[in-house]
């Protein structure tokens, strides 16, 4: 084969950690090497600096999520997109969202104002003018909750999305949706939804059986907690 070819591959958080492990066998590699470098050019330069100074010591410890988000974002006041990926390769932007809080544990709280007239996914209720969505996104977590509220603060319901581990980049939160989700209705009912879509994704070879089992385990744990 003499010609050139290009493959675009969507690396998620787990893939980046596997690449870190492979790289670490030949050169000092800090936790989150590929994850941090994917965020910004300045972050990439910072990783190179840390590894050159710390040497083998860079391989010890956990991913420095507090330092990374504090230095490069997202942090309170920032606007970010929410990159809602699908297992078949599509991606939707659920933003823009305004960051209202950042925690040292790698959680950012974002708020979106909703366009009236549609229906809440999974809740079956109408979106009214002034309704808002408050989402908590935590680096590395396999799920995230969104609380929908009316203009007077009344909770319309909570939707918990099950996904690949969340990544918080300076301008975007990113993950791949794993279809199955958990809904906490305003009346207290807890419902697991879209299992059929996950089954279809497995049959289409877009999700491995092992990943589907993980998604269902996460959904079970979330439903039990609610």
XYZ file of N, CA and C in Angstrom:
678
model
N 0.861 -1.194 0.000
C 0.000 0.000 0.000
C 0.889 1.234 0.000
N 0.927 1.950 -1.133
C 1.839 3.087 -1.285
C 1.182 4.422 -0.959
N -0.151 4.462 -1.005
C -0.853 5.716 -0.755
C -0.965 5.995 0.749
N -1.445 7.185 1.072
C -1.661 7.546 2.475
C -3.138 7.411 2.827
N -3.392 7.227 4.084
C -4.775 7.117 4.557
C -4.868 7.763 5.930
N -6.025 8.293 6.239
C -6.234 8.951 7.531
C -7.434 8.329 8.233
N -7.241 8.002 9.495
C -8.339 7.531 10.331
C -8.531 8.522 11.468
N -9.758 8.993 11.646
C -10.075 9.855 12.779
C -10.627 8.970 13.887
N -9.947 8.958 15.018
C -10.323 8.096 16.134
C -10.701 8.958 17.335
N -11.851 8.687 17.907
C -12.325 9.428 19.069
C -11.804 8.735 20.325
N -10.805 9.337 20.968
C -10.264 8.783 22.198
C -11.034 9.325 23.394
N -11.528 8.421 24.218
C -12.164 8.818 25.464
C -11.169 8.785 26.607
N -11.652 9.057 27.795
C -10.756 9.160 28.952
C -10.020 7.851 29.225
N -10.708 6.718 29.166
C -10.069 5.438 29.429
C -8.980 5.143 28.404
N -9.229 5.494 27.152
C -8.229 5.282 26.104
C -6.978 6.109 26.371
N -7.172 7.337 26.803
C -6.015 8.199 27.088
C -5.175 7.614 28.226
N -5.836 7.037 29.233
C -5.082 6.443 30.339
C -4.314 5.210 29.870
N -4.888 4.437 28.960
C -4.172 3.281 28.409
C -2.939 3.734 27.629
N -3.074 4.832 26.895
C -1.925 5.382 26.174
C -0.861 5.883 27.149
N -1.297 6.476 28.269
C -0.344 6.890 29.306
C 0.480 5.692 29.781
N -0.216 4.586 30.055
C 0.473 3.388 30.548
C 1.492 2.882 29.536
N 1.110 2.883 28.273
C 2.026 2.422 27.225
C 3.238 3.347 27.123
N 2.997 4.646 27.167
C 4.092 5.615 27.067
C 5.022 5.520 28.272
N 4.436 5.227 29.442
C 5.208 5.184 30.681
C 6.241 4.060 30.684
N 6.066 3.061 29.830
C 7.037 1.960 29.766
C 8.344 2.386 29.117
N 8.343 3.532 28.437
C 9.564 3.958 27.749
C 10.071 5.323 28.190
N 9.216 6.133 28.866
C 9.660 7.468 29.272
C 8.806 7.966 30.438
N 9.341 8.827 31.311
C 8.535 9.354 32.419
C 7.254 10.012 31.914
N 6.138 9.611 32.490
C 4.823 10.087 32.040
C 3.958 10.398 33.250
N 3.517 11.641 33.363
C 2.696 12.033 34.501
C 1.270 11.512 34.354
N 0.546 11.347 35.468
C -0.852 10.933 35.382
C -1.658 11.925 34.538
N -2.404 11.412 33.573
C -3.220 12.281 32.727
C -2.450 12.954 31.610
N -1.290 12.421 31.219
C -0.453 13.033 30.178
C -1.263 13.365 28.918
N -1.901 12.346 28.332
C -2.647 12.569 27.087
C -3.932 13.355 27.331
N -4.535 13.166 28.503
C -5.758 13.896 28.847
C -5.484 15.394 28.930
N -4.401 15.792 29.594
C -4.102 17.215 29.760
C -3.669 17.831 28.439
N -2.844 17.119 27.676
C -2.354 17.654 26.408
C -3.488 17.911 25.418
N -4.574 17.160 25.547
C -5.701 17.338 24.630
C -6.477 18.616 24.904
N -6.218 19.260 26.052
C -7.019 20.410 26.441
C -6.633 21.714 25.788
N -5.331 22.013 25.710
C -4.884 23.296 25.172
C -3.386 23.234 24.921
N -2.891 24.084 24.009
C -1.465 24.103 23.713
C -0.655 24.483 24.948
N -1.163 25.424 25.728
C -0.448 25.818 26.942
C -0.389 24.665 27.937
N -1.445 23.873 27.989
C -1.449 22.709 28.873
C -0.424 21.689 28.406
N -0.307 21.523 27.102
C 0.673 20.592 26.547
C 2.085 20.981 26.952
N 2.388 22.273 26.871
C 3.715 22.754 27.259
C 3.959 22.531 28.746
N 2.922 22.690 29.553
C 3.060 22.484 30.995
C 3.372 21.030 31.318
N 2.747 20.111 30.603
C 3.022 18.689 30.806
C 4.480 18.378 30.486
N 4.955 18.896 29.363
C 6.358 18.671 28.986
C 7.297 19.182 30.074
N 6.970 20.346 30.634
C 7.809 20.937 31.676
C 7.824 20.057 32.927
N 6.642 19.631 33.375
C 6.551 18.803 34.579
C 7.347 17.521 34.410
N 7.203 16.881 33.267
C 7.883 15.607 33.061
C 9.392 15.771 32.937
N 9.824 16.877 32.387
C 11.262 17.106 32.267
C 11.891 17.409 33.620
N 11.141 18.073 34.502
C 11.659 18.434 35.821
C 11.553 17.276 36.805
N 10.406 16.599 36.797
C 10.144 15.578 37.808
C 10.697 14.210 37.444
N 10.884 13.944 36.164
C 11.402 12.649 35.757
C 10.473 11.528 36.164
N 11.047 10.473 36.723
C 10.260 9.289 37.068
C 9.201 9.588 38.121
N 9.410 10.637 38.931
C 8.429 10.964 39.973
C 7.089 11.361 39.385
N 7.080 11.769 38.097
C 5.830 12.184 37.465
C 4.870 11.031 37.275
N 5.391 9.801 37.387
C 4.535 8.632 37.181
C 3.721 8.292 38.425
N 4.008 8.939 39.554
C 3.334 8.630 40.812
C 2.159 9.573 41.057
N 1.177 9.068 41.809
C 0.073 9.929 42.213
C -1.109 9.884 41.269
N -2.137 10.657 41.609
C -3.386 10.688 40.855
C -3.400 11.848 39.867
N -4.373 11.813 38.974
C -4.552 12.889 38.005
C -4.845 14.194 38.750
N -4.079 15.259 38.510
C -4.233 16.512 39.271
C -5.385 17.371 38.763
N -6.603 16.878 38.915
C -7.753 17.534 38.308
C -7.976 18.934 38.873
N -7.739 19.134 40.156
C -7.932 20.458 40.748
C -6.979 21.467 40.120
N -5.706 21.105 40.021
C -4.713 22.017 39.443
C -4.996 22.299 37.976
N -5.414 21.265 37.245
C -5.654 21.422 35.804
C -6.832 22.350 35.545
N -7.944 22.131 36.249
C -9.119 22.984 36.011
C -8.906 24.390 36.559
N -8.175 24.512 37.667
C -7.902 25.835 38.219
C -7.022 26.660 37.275
N -6.041 25.983 36.650
C -5.096 26.690 35.787
C -5.663 26.961 34.400
N -6.340 25.964 33.825
C -6.753 26.060 32.427
C -8.268 26.151 32.235
N -9.038 25.885 33.282
C -10.480 25.904 33.172
C -11.026 24.515 32.852
N -12.359 24.372 32.920
C -13.336 25.432 33.166
C -13.459 25.779 34.650
N -13.783 27.035 34.898
C -13.988 27.507 36.259
C -15.155 28.491 36.268
N -15.562 28.941 37.430
C -16.754 29.779 37.561
C -16.685 31.001 36.658
N -17.781 31.226 35.920
C -17.861 32.353 34.998
C -17.581 31.991 33.559
N -16.936 30.844 33.338
C -16.637 30.412 31.967
C -17.903 29.914 31.278
N -17.890 29.967 29.960
C -18.942 29.339 29.157
C -18.326 28.149 28.435
N -18.994 27.008 28.509
C -18.486 25.811 27.856
C -19.590 25.144 27.049
N -19.159 24.330 26.100
C -20.076 23.466 25.374
C -20.144 22.124 26.103
N -21.198 21.387 25.857
C -21.312 20.028 26.376
C -21.338 19.104 25.169
N -20.222 18.426 24.939
C -20.091 17.553 23.775
C -20.708 16.196 24.059
N -21.950 16.024 23.633
C -22.736 14.817 23.896
C -22.521 13.842 22.745
N -21.561 12.930 22.920
C -21.251 11.984 21.855
C -22.194 10.797 21.846
N -22.273 10.145 20.692
C -23.054 8.926 20.544
C -22.124 7.791 20.112
N -22.436 6.544 20.481
C -21.555 5.429 20.140
C -21.329 5.237 18.639
N -22.222 5.751 17.798
C -22.031 5.602 16.348
C -21.143 6.689 15.759
N -20.592 7.581 16.601
C -19.652 8.589 16.131
C -20.213 9.993 16.036
N -21.524 10.152 16.159
C -22.108 11.494 16.115
C -21.827 12.238 17.420
N -21.879 13.575 17.338
C -21.732 14.386 18.541
C -22.672 15.578 18.461
N -23.347 15.865 19.572
C -24.254 16.997 19.666
C -23.737 17.973 20.715
N -23.970 19.245 20.487
C -23.570 20.276 21.439
C -24.778 20.658 22.281
N -24.723 20.370 23.566
C -25.829 20.691 24.469
C -25.659 22.055 25.128
N -24.687 22.802 24.693
C -24.433 24.127 25.276
C -25.189 25.215 24.531
N -24.797 26.477 24.757
C -23.750 26.861 25.706
C -24.247 26.782 27.146
N -23.304 26.512 28.031
C -23.623 26.431 29.450
C -22.672 27.339 30.219
N -23.177 27.965 31.252
C -22.363 28.855 32.083
C -21.927 28.118 33.340
N -20.627 28.119 33.605
C -20.100 27.470 34.805
C -20.393 28.364 36.007
N -21.120 27.825 36.973
C -21.466 28.597 38.172
C -20.623 28.211 39.383
N -19.953 27.046 39.304
C -19.133 26.622 40.441
C -18.125 25.576 39.983
N -16.960 25.569 40.637
C -15.938 24.549 40.396
C -15.455 24.033 41.736
N -15.396 22.704 41.875
C -14.941 22.098 43.124
C -13.582 21.438 42.925
N -12.762 21.374 43.976
C -11.443 20.752 43.858
C -11.470 19.284 43.454
N -12.618 18.602 43.675
C -12.691 17.182 43.334
C -12.916 16.940 41.847
N -12.954 18.012 41.058
C -13.139 17.854 39.624
C -14.576 17.962 39.177
N -15.422 18.603 39.979
C -16.824 18.811 39.617
C -17.058 20.262 39.224
N -17.711 20.456 38.087
C -18.152 21.799 37.724
C -19.672 21.774 37.608
N -20.296 22.839 38.080
C -21.741 23.002 37.965
C -22.015 24.001 36.858
N -22.865 23.612 35.913
C -23.181 24.497 34.793
C -24.684 24.691 34.706
N -25.083 25.841 34.178
C -26.504 26.160 34.053
C -26.818 26.567 32.625
N -27.960 26.079 32.132
C -28.437 26.441 30.796
C -29.876 26.926 30.890
N -30.197 27.962 30.121
C -31.595 28.384 29.998
C -32.189 27.645 28.818
N -33.375 27.090 29.006
C -33.973 26.220 28.003
C -34.941 26.970 27.101
N -35.038 26.492 25.872
C -35.977 27.063 24.908
C -37.357 26.455 25.135
N -38.379 27.264 25.357
C -39.710 26.723 25.651
C -40.345 26.069 24.431
N -41.280 25.165 24.724
C -42.074 24.567 23.662
C -41.842 23.099 23.451
N -40.667 22.597 23.817
C -40.381 21.183 23.640
C -40.835 20.366 24.840
N -40.347 19.132 24.890
C -40.685 18.224 25.986
C -39.410 17.701 26.624
N -39.398 17.606 27.935
C -38.232 17.070 28.635
C -38.035 15.600 28.297
N -36.820 15.256 27.872
C -36.483 13.886 27.535
C -36.663 12.995 28.762
N -37.484 11.966 28.617
C -37.689 11.014 29.692
C -38.711 11.422 30.729
N -38.953 12.733 30.858
C -39.897 13.206 31.875
C -41.312 13.347 31.338
N -41.405 13.628 30.026
C -42.713 13.730 29.403
C -43.477 14.988 29.727
N -42.822 15.998 30.299
C -43.481 17.259 30.622
C -42.982 18.367 29.705
N -43.784 19.407 29.573
C -43.487 20.495 28.642
C -42.467 21.472 29.226
N -41.576 21.956 28.364
C -40.607 22.982 28.757
C -41.280 24.344 28.649
N -41.277 25.108 29.742
C -41.903 26.423 29.768
C -40.851 27.527 29.748
N -41.278 28.732 29.387
C -40.377 29.887 29.391
C -39.803 30.089 30.791
N -38.508 30.324 30.865
C -37.859 30.536 32.149
C -37.317 29.283 32.796
N -37.620 28.113 32.229
C -37.080 26.867 32.776
C -35.567 26.821 32.587
N -34.894 26.163 33.513
C -33.439 26.062 33.436
C -32.988 24.642 33.743
N -31.764 24.341 33.326
C -31.154 23.040 33.588
C -29.839 23.266 34.321
N -29.688 22.631 35.475
C -28.447 22.715 36.248
C -27.797 21.335 36.236
N -26.597 21.272 35.697
C -25.890 20.009 35.506
C -24.596 20.003 36.303
N -24.317 18.885 36.958
C -23.047 18.705 37.662
C -22.217 17.669 36.910
N -21.050 18.099 36.427
C -20.165 17.243 35.647
C -18.882 17.012 36.436
N -18.545 15.744 36.654
C -17.360 15.401 37.437
C -16.384 14.610 36.581
N -15.156 15.086 36.509
C -14.102 14.398 35.762
C -14.012 12.929 36.191
N -14.003 12.046 35.211
C -13.818 10.588 35.352
C -15.077 9.832 35.769
N -16.174 10.518 36.084
C -17.387 9.829 36.538
C -18.179 9.284 35.351
N -18.789 8.116 35.550
C -19.531 7.429 34.491
C -20.992 7.895 34.401
N -21.331 8.963 35.025
C -22.705 9.490 34.972
C -22.678 10.945 35.409
N -23.760 11.649 35.066
C -23.912 13.015 35.574
C -25.399 13.357 35.655
N -25.789 14.153 36.666
C -27.191 14.518 36.830
C -27.498 15.915 36.287
N -28.692 16.062 35.751
C -29.212 17.372 35.364
C -30.554 17.579 36.055
N -30.659 18.667 36.810
C -31.911 19.002 37.495
C -32.616 20.089 36.696
N -33.854 19.829 36.310
C -34.658 20.798 35.567
C -35.584 21.525 36.538
N -35.591 22.855 36.445
C -36.418 23.659 37.343
C -37.208 24.709 36.563
N -38.354 25.084 37.128
C -39.163 26.158 36.557
C -38.586 27.496 36.997
N -39.155 28.579 36.479
C -38.648 29.919 36.795
C -38.758 30.256 38.280
N -39.694 29.607 38.994
C -39.845 29.879 40.433
C -39.039 28.909 41.298
N -38.217 28.063 40.652
C -37.355 27.147 41.389
C -37.924 25.769 41.632
N -39.165 25.533 41.218
C -39.778 24.221 41.414
C -39.071 23.172 40.560
N -38.719 22.031 41.179
C -38.040 20.975 40.429
C -39.025 20.240 39.535
N -38.729 20.205 38.255
C -39.580 19.484 37.308
C -39.152 18.025 37.185
N -37.924 17.744 37.553
C -37.423 16.381 37.485
C -35.911 16.380 37.341
N -35.324 15.203 37.523
C -33.877 15.039 37.390
C -33.595 13.924 36.400
N -32.661 14.184 35.495
C -32.283 13.201 34.481
C -30.814 12.857 34.694
N -30.514 11.588 34.935
C -29.133 11.150 35.147
C -28.663 10.402 33.908
N -27.685 10.983 33.236
C -27.146 10.405 32.009
C -26.005 9.458 32.352
N -26.054 8.242 31.822
C -24.967 7.272 31.975
C -24.089 7.356 30.734
N -22.782 7.472 30.938
C -21.885 7.776 29.823
C -20.479 7.255 30.103
N -19.610 7.350 29.104
C -18.200 7.071 29.350
C -17.655 8.143 30.285
N -16.524 7.901 30.962
C -16.023 8.864 31.950
C -15.914 10.284 31.405
N -16.493 11.212 32.138
C -16.534 12.620 31.728
C -15.123 13.209 31.697
N -14.864 14.038 30.674
C -13.626 14.806 30.581
C -13.986 16.285 30.556
N -13.298 17.075 31.376
C -13.563 18.511 31.466
C -12.416 19.285 30.827
N -12.620 19.703 29.587
C -11.640 20.508 28.877
C -11.955 21.989 29.090
N -11.013 22.887 28.783
C -11.239 24.313 29.041
C -12.508 24.873 28.417
N -12.866 24.385 27.226
C -14.023 24.943 26.523
C -15.167 23.953 26.328
N -14.984 22.728 26.811
C -16.005 21.717 26.550
C -15.918 20.574 27.558
N -17.074 20.117 28.012
C -17.170 18.845 28.721
C -17.483 17.789 27.672
N -16.839 16.625 27.776
C -16.963 15.646 26.698
C -17.131 14.239 27.260
N -17.953 13.443 26.583
C -18.200 12.051 26.954
C -18.947 11.406 25.795
N -19.160 10.088 25.886
C -20.015 9.384 24.926
C -21.199 8.809 25.690
N -22.379 9.186 25.281
C -23.618 8.714 25.896
C -23.753 7.206 25.691
N -24.131 6.484 26.739
C -24.295 5.032 26.653
C -25.770 4.623 26.668
N -26.621 5.529 26.267
C -28.053 5.300 26.023
C -28.871 5.118 27.302
N -28.596 4.079 28.093
C -29.423 3.832 29.270
C -29.261 4.981 30.266
N -30.369 5.460 30.811
C -30.356 6.592 31.737
C -31.336 6.337 32.876
N -31.287 7.206 33.879
C -32.190 7.090 35.030
C -32.914 8.417 35.215
N -34.233 8.350 35.383
C -35.062 9.546 35.542
C -35.671 9.560 36.942
N -35.553 10.707 37.609
C -36.188 10.909 38.915
C -37.296 11.939 38.717
N -38.528 11.471 38.666
C -39.662 12.345 38.383
C -39.959 13.268 39.563
N -40.698 14.330 39.275
C -41.045 15.308 40.313
C -41.882 14.690 41.425
N -42.634 13.631 41.104
C -43.473 12.985 42.120
C -42.717 11.929 42.924
N -41.406 11.787 42.660
C -40.588 10.851 43.424
C -40.315 9.529 42.738
N -41.032 9.237 41.668
C -40.805 7.979 40.955
C -39.406 7.950 40.332
N -38.777 6.781 40.363
C -37.473 6.579 39.729
C -37.645 5.560 38.611
N -37.173 5.909 37.437
C -37.396 5.079 36.259
C -36.111 4.953 35.445
N -35.785 3.727 35.042
C -34.651 3.503 34.145
C -35.180 3.476 32.720
N -34.525 4.205 31.816
C -35.054 4.351 30.462
C -33.985 4.025 29.421
N -34.471 3.726 28.219
C -33.647 3.559 27.011
C -32.741 2.339 27.040
N -33.105 1.312 27.805
C -32.365 0.048 27.751
C -32.391 -0.544 26.349
N -33.522 -0.359 25.653
C -33.649 -0.908 24.303
C -32.653 -0.272 23.341
N -32.366 1.015 23.534
C -31.403 1.688 22.669
C -29.993 1.156 22.900
N -29.670 0.838 24.147
C -28.362 0.251 24.442
C -28.249 -1.134 23.822
N -29.314 -1.920 23.909
C -29.312 -3.247 23.291
C -29.097 -3.144 21.788
N -29.765 -2.180 21.153
C -29.616 -1.980 19.710
C -28.191 -1.564 19.359
N -27.564 -0.752 20.210
C -26.189 -0.311 19.960
C -25.219 -1.484 20.035
N -25.479 -2.429 20.940
C -24.648 -3.631 21.025
C -24.823 -4.477 19.772
N -26.064 -4.642 19.339
C -26.341 -5.438 18.139
C -25.731 -4.818 16.894
N -25.573 -3.484 16.884
C -24.971 -2.783 15.745
C -23.450 -2.700 15.860
N -22.881 -3.327 16.894
C -21.427 -3.318 17.143
C -20.888 -1.920 17.435
N -21.735 -1.044 17.954
C -21.276 0.287 18.359
C -20.877 0.330 19.834
N -21.354 -0.635 20.599
C -21.015 -0.760 22.016
C -20.684 -2.218 22.288
N -19.580 -2.476 22.983
C -19.215 -3.850 23.307
C -20.120 -4.384 24.409
N -20.317 -5.708 24.466
C -21.123 -6.273 25.552
C -20.582 -5.909 26.934
N -19.253 -5.860 27.073
C -18.663 -5.514 28.375
C -19.001 -4.076 28.767
N -18.937 -3.161 27.800
C -19.262 -1.764 28.087
C -20.748 -1.607 28.396
N -21.587 -2.358 27.690
C -23.028 -2.310 27.959
C -23.328 -2.800 29.373
N -22.629 -3.864 29.790
C -22.818 -4.379 31.145
C -22.394 -3.343 32.180
N -21.293 -2.647 31.906
C -20.840 -1.585 32.807
C -21.889 -0.482 32.901
N -22.443 -0.073 31.761
C -23.454 0.983 31.742
C -24.675 0.586 32.565
N -25.096 -0.656 32.439
C -26.274 -1.110 33.183
C -25.976 -1.205 34.678
N -24.754 -1.594 35.028
C -24.374 -1.615 36.446
C -24.413 -0.204 37.038
N -23.907 0.766 36.273
C -23.925 2.157 36.725
C -25.365 2.635 36.895
N -26.216 2.318 35.911
C -27.621 2.724 35.985
C -28.305 2.110 37.205
N -27.999 0.839 37.491
C -28.573 0.182 38.672
C -28.155 0.899 39.954
N -26.862 1.256 40.030
C -26.354 1.920 41.231
C -26.993 3.294 41.416
N -27.142 4.031 40.313
C -27.757 5.361 40.382
C -29.217 5.252 40.814
N -29.941 4.302 40.202
C -31.356 4.126 40.539
C -31.526 3.760 42.013
N -30.637 2.905 42.515
C -30.714 2.513 43.927
C -30.448 3.705 44.839
N -29.493 4.554 44.443
C -29.153 5.726 45.253
C -30.295 6.729 45.301
N -31.068 6.811 44.206
C -32.181 7.753 44.151
C -33.423 7.233 44.871
